[in-house]
PDB file of C-alpha atoms in Angstrom:
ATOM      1  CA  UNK A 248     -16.777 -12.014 -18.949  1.00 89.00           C
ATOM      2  CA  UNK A 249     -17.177 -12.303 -15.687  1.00 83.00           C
ATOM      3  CA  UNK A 250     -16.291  -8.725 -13.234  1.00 79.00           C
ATOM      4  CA  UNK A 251     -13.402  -9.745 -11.384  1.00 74.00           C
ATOM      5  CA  UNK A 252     -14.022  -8.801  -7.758  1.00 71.00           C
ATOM      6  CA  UNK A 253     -12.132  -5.615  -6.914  1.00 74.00           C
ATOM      7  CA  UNK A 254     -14.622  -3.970  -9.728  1.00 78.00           C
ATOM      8  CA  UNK A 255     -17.560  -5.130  -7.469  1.00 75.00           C
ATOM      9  CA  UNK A 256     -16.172  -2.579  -4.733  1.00 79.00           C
ATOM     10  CA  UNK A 257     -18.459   0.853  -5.179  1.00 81.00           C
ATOM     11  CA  UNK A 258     -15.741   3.595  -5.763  1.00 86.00           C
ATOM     12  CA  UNK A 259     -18.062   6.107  -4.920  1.00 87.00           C
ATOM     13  CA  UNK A 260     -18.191   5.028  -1.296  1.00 90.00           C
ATOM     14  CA  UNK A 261     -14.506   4.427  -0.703  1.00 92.00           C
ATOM     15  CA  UNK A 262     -12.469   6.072   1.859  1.00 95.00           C
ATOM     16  CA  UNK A 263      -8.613   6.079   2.266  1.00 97.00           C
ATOM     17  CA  UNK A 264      -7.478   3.558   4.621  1.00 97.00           C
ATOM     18  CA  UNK A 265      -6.679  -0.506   4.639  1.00 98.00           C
ATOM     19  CA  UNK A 266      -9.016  -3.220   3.487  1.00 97.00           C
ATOM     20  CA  UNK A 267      -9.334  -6.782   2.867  1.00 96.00           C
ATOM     21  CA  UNK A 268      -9.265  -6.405  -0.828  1.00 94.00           C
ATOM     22  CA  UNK A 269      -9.742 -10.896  -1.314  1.00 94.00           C
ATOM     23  CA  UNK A 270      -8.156 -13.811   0.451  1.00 95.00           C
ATOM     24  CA  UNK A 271      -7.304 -16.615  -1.951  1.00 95.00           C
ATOM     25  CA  UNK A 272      -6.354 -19.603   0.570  1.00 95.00           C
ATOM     26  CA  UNK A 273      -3.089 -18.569   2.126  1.00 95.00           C
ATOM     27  CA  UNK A 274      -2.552 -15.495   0.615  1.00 97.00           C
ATOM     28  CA  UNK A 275      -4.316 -12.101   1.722  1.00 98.00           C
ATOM     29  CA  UNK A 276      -4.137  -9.057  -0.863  1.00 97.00           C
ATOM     30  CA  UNK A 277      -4.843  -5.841   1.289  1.00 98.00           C
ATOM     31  CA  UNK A 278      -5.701  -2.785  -0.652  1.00 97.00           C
ATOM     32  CA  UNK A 279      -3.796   0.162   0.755  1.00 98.00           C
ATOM     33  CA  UNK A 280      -6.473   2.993  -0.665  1.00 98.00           C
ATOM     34  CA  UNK A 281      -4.320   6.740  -0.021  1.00 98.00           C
ATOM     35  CA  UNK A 282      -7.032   8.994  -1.884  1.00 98.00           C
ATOM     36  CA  UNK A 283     -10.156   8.775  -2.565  1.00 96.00           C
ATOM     37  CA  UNK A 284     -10.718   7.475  -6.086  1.00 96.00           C
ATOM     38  CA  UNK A 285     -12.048   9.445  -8.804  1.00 96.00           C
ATOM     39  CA  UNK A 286     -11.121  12.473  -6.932  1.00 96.00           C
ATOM     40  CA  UNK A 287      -8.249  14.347  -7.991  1.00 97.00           C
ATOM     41  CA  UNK A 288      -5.475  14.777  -7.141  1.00 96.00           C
ATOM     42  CA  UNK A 289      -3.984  11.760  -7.081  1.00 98.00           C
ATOM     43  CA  UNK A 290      -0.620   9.974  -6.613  1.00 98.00           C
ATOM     44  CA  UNK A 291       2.067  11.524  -8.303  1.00 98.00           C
ATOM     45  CA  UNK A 292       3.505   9.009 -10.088  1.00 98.00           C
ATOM     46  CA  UNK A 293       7.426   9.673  -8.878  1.00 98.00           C
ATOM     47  CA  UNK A 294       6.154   9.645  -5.521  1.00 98.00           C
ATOM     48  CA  UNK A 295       4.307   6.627  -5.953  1.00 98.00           C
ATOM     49  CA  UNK A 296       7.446   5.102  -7.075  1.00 98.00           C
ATOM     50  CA  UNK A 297       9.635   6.601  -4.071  1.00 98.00           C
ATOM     51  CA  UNK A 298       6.613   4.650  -2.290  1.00 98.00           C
ATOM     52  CA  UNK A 299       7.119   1.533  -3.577  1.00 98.00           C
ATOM     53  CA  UNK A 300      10.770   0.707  -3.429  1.00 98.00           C
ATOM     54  CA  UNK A 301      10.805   2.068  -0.183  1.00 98.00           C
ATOM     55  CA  UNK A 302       7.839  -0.122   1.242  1.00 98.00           C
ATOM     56  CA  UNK A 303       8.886  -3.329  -0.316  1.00 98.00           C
ATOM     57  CA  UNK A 304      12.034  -2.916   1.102  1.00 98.00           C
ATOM     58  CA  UNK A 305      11.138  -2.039   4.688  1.00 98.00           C
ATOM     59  CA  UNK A 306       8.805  -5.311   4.711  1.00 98.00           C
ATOM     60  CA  UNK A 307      10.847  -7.497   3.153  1.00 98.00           C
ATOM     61  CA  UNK A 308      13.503  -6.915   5.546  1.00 98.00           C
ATOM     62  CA  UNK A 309      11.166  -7.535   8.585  1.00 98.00           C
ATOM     63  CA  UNK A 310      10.557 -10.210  11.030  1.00 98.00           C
ATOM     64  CA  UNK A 311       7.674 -10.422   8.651  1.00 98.00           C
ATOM     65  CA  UNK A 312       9.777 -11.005   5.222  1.00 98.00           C
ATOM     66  CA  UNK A 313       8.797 -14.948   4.473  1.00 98.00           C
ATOM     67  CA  UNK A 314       5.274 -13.933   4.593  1.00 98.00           C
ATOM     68  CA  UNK A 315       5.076 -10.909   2.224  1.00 98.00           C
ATOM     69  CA  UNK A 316       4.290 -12.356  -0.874  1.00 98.00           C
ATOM     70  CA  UNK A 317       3.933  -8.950  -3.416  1.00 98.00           C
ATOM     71  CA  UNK A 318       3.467  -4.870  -2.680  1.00 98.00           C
ATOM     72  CA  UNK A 319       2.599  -2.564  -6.135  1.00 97.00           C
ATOM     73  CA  UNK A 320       0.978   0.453  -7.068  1.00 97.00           C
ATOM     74  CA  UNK A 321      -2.832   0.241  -8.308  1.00 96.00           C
ATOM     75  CA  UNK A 322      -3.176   2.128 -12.032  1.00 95.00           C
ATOM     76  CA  UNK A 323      -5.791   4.532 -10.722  1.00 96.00           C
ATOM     77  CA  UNK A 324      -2.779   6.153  -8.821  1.00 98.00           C
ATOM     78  CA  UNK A 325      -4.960   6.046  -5.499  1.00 98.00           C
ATOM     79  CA  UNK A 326      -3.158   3.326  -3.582  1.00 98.00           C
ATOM     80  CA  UNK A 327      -1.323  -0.031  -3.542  1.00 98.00           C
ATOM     81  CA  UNK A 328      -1.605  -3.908  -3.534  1.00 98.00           C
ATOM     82  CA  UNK A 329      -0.270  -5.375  -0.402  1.00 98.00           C
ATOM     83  CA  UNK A 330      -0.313  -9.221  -0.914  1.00 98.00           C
ATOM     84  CA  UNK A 331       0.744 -11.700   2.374  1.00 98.00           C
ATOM     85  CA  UNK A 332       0.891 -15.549   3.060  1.00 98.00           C
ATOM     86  CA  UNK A 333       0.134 -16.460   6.483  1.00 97.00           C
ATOM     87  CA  UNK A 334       0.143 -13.460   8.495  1.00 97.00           C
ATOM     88  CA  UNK A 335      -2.510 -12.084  10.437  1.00 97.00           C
ATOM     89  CA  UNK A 336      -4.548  -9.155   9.777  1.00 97.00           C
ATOM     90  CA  UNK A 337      -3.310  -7.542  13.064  1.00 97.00           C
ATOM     91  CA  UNK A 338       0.330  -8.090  12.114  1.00 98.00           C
ATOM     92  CA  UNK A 339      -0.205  -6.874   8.406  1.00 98.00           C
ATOM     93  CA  UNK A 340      -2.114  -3.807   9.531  1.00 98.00           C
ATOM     94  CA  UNK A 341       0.924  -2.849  12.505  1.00 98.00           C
ATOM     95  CA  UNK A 342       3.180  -3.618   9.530  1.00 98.00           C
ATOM     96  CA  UNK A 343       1.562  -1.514   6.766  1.00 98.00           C
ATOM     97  CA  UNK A 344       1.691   1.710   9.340  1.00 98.00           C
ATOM     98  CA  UNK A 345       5.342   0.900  10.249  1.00 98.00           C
ATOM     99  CA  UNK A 346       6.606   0.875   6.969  1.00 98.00           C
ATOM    100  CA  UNK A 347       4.311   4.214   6.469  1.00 98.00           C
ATOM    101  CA  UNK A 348       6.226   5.494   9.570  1.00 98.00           C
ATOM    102  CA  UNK A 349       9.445   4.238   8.386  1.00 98.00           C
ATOM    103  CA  UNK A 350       9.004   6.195   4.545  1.00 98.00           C
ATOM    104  CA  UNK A 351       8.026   9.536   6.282  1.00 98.00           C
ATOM    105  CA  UNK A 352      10.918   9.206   8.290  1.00 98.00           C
ATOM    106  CA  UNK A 353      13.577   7.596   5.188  1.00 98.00           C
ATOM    107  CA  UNK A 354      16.994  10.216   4.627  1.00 98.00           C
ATOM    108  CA  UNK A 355      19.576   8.340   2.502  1.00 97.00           C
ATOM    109  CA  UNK A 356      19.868   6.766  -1.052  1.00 97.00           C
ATOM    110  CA  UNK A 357      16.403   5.639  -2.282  1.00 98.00           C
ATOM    111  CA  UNK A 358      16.697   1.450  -2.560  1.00 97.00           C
ATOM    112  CA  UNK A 359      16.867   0.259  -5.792  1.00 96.00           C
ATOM    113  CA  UNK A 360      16.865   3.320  -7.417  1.00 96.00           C
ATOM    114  CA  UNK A 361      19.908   2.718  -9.624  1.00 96.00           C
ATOM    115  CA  UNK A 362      20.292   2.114 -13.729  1.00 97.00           C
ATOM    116  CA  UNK A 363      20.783  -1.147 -12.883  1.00 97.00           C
ATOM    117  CA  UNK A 364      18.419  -2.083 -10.702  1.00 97.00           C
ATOM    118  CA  UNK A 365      15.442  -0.161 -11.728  1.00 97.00           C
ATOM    119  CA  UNK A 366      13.483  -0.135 -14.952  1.00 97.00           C
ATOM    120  CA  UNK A 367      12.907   3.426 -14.546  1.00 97.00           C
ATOM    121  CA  UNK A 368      15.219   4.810 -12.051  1.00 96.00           C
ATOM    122  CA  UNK A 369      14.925   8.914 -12.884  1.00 97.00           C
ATOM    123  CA  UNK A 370      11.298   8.790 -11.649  1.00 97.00           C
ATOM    124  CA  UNK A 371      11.779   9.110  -7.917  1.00 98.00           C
ATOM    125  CA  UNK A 372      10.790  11.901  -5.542  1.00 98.00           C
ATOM    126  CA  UNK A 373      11.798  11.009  -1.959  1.00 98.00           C
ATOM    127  CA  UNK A 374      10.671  14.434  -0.551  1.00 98.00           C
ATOM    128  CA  UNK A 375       7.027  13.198  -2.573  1.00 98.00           C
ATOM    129  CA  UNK A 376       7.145   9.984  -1.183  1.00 98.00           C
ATOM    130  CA  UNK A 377       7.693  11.276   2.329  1.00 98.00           C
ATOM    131  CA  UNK A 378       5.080  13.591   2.471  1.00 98.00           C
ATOM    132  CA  UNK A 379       2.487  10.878   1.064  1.00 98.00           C
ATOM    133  CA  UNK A 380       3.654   8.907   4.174  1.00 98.00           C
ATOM    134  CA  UNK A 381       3.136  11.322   6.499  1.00 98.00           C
ATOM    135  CA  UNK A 382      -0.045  12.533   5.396  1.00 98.00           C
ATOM    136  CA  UNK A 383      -1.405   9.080   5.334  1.00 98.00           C
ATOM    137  CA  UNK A 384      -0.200   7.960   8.440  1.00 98.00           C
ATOM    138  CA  UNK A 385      -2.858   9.549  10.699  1.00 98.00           C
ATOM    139  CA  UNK A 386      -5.735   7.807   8.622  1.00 98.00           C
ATOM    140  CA  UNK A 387      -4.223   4.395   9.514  1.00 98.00           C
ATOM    141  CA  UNK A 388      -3.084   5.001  12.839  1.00 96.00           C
ATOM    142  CA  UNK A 389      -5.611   2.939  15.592  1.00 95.00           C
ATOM    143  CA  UNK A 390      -6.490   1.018  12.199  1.00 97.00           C
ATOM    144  CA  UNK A 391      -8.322  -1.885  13.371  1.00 94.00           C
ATOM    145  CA  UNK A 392      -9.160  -5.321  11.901  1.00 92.00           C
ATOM    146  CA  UNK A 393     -12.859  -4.475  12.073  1.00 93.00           C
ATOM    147  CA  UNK A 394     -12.023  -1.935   9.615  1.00 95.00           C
ATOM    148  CA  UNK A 395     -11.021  -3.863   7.417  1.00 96.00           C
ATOM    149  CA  UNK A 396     -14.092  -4.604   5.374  1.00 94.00           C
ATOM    150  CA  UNK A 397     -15.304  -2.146   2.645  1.00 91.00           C
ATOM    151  CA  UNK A 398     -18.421  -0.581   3.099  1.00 78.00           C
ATOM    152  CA  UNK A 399     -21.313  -2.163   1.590  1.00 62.00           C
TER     153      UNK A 399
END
């Protein structure tokens, strides 16, 4: 088989930040890397969570939200997918850092995070989530479409 693309990225030289993971046509799927991978420690998983519901419903309640397409954690617990339909790199790179801003400031009820709602709703940790935000937010601050390309 055939190595799908986002295995052709050398781990070894990736730094957290925001990259241009592929663009198929209209859709863009940034990778939002928070660690570096294959060095511990990495996302809790409640956190991670937190993360998630929080992000995907900042951004889908934007003046952005018929262009966001899909956000979800990556399995290596280093970062997320960010996936977008017509919207420019600029816009999802000042979007990513406002939702960032928005989770390290969040205080109330997590979204989604009820039985019903929520495939696994006990696995949150807002206070987790928060601090992730915060810690990243400095890294992508000034973030800059030039940046956006891994390094070779």
């Amino acid at each position: 088989m055939e190595r799908i693309a986002s295995f052709c990225v050398d781990h070894t030289r990736l730094m957290p930040g925001i990259y241009t993971s592929r663009i198929d046509g209209d859709i863009v799927t940034y990778d939002i890397r928070m660690r570096r991978p294959n060095i511990p420690p990495f996302l809790p998983n409640a956190a991670m969570h937190t993360i998630e519901h929080l992000f995907a419903t900042f951004v889908r309640n934007s003046r952005h939200k018929d262009h966001i397409i899909y956000f979800g954690p990556m399995g290596c617990r280093t970062g997320f997918y960010f996936l977008t339909r017509n919207l420019s790199h600029a816009d999802a790179v000042q979007l990513i850092t406002e939702a960032f801003a928005f989770i390290a400031d969040f205080e109330g009820a997590i979204p989604g995070a009820a039985a019903v709602e929520c495939g696994n709703y006990l696995e949150h940790d807002l206070e987790g989530a928060k601090k992730e935000a915060k810690a990243f937010l400095p890294v992508i601050m000034g973030w800059t479409e030039e940046k956006l390309r891994y390094l070779s």
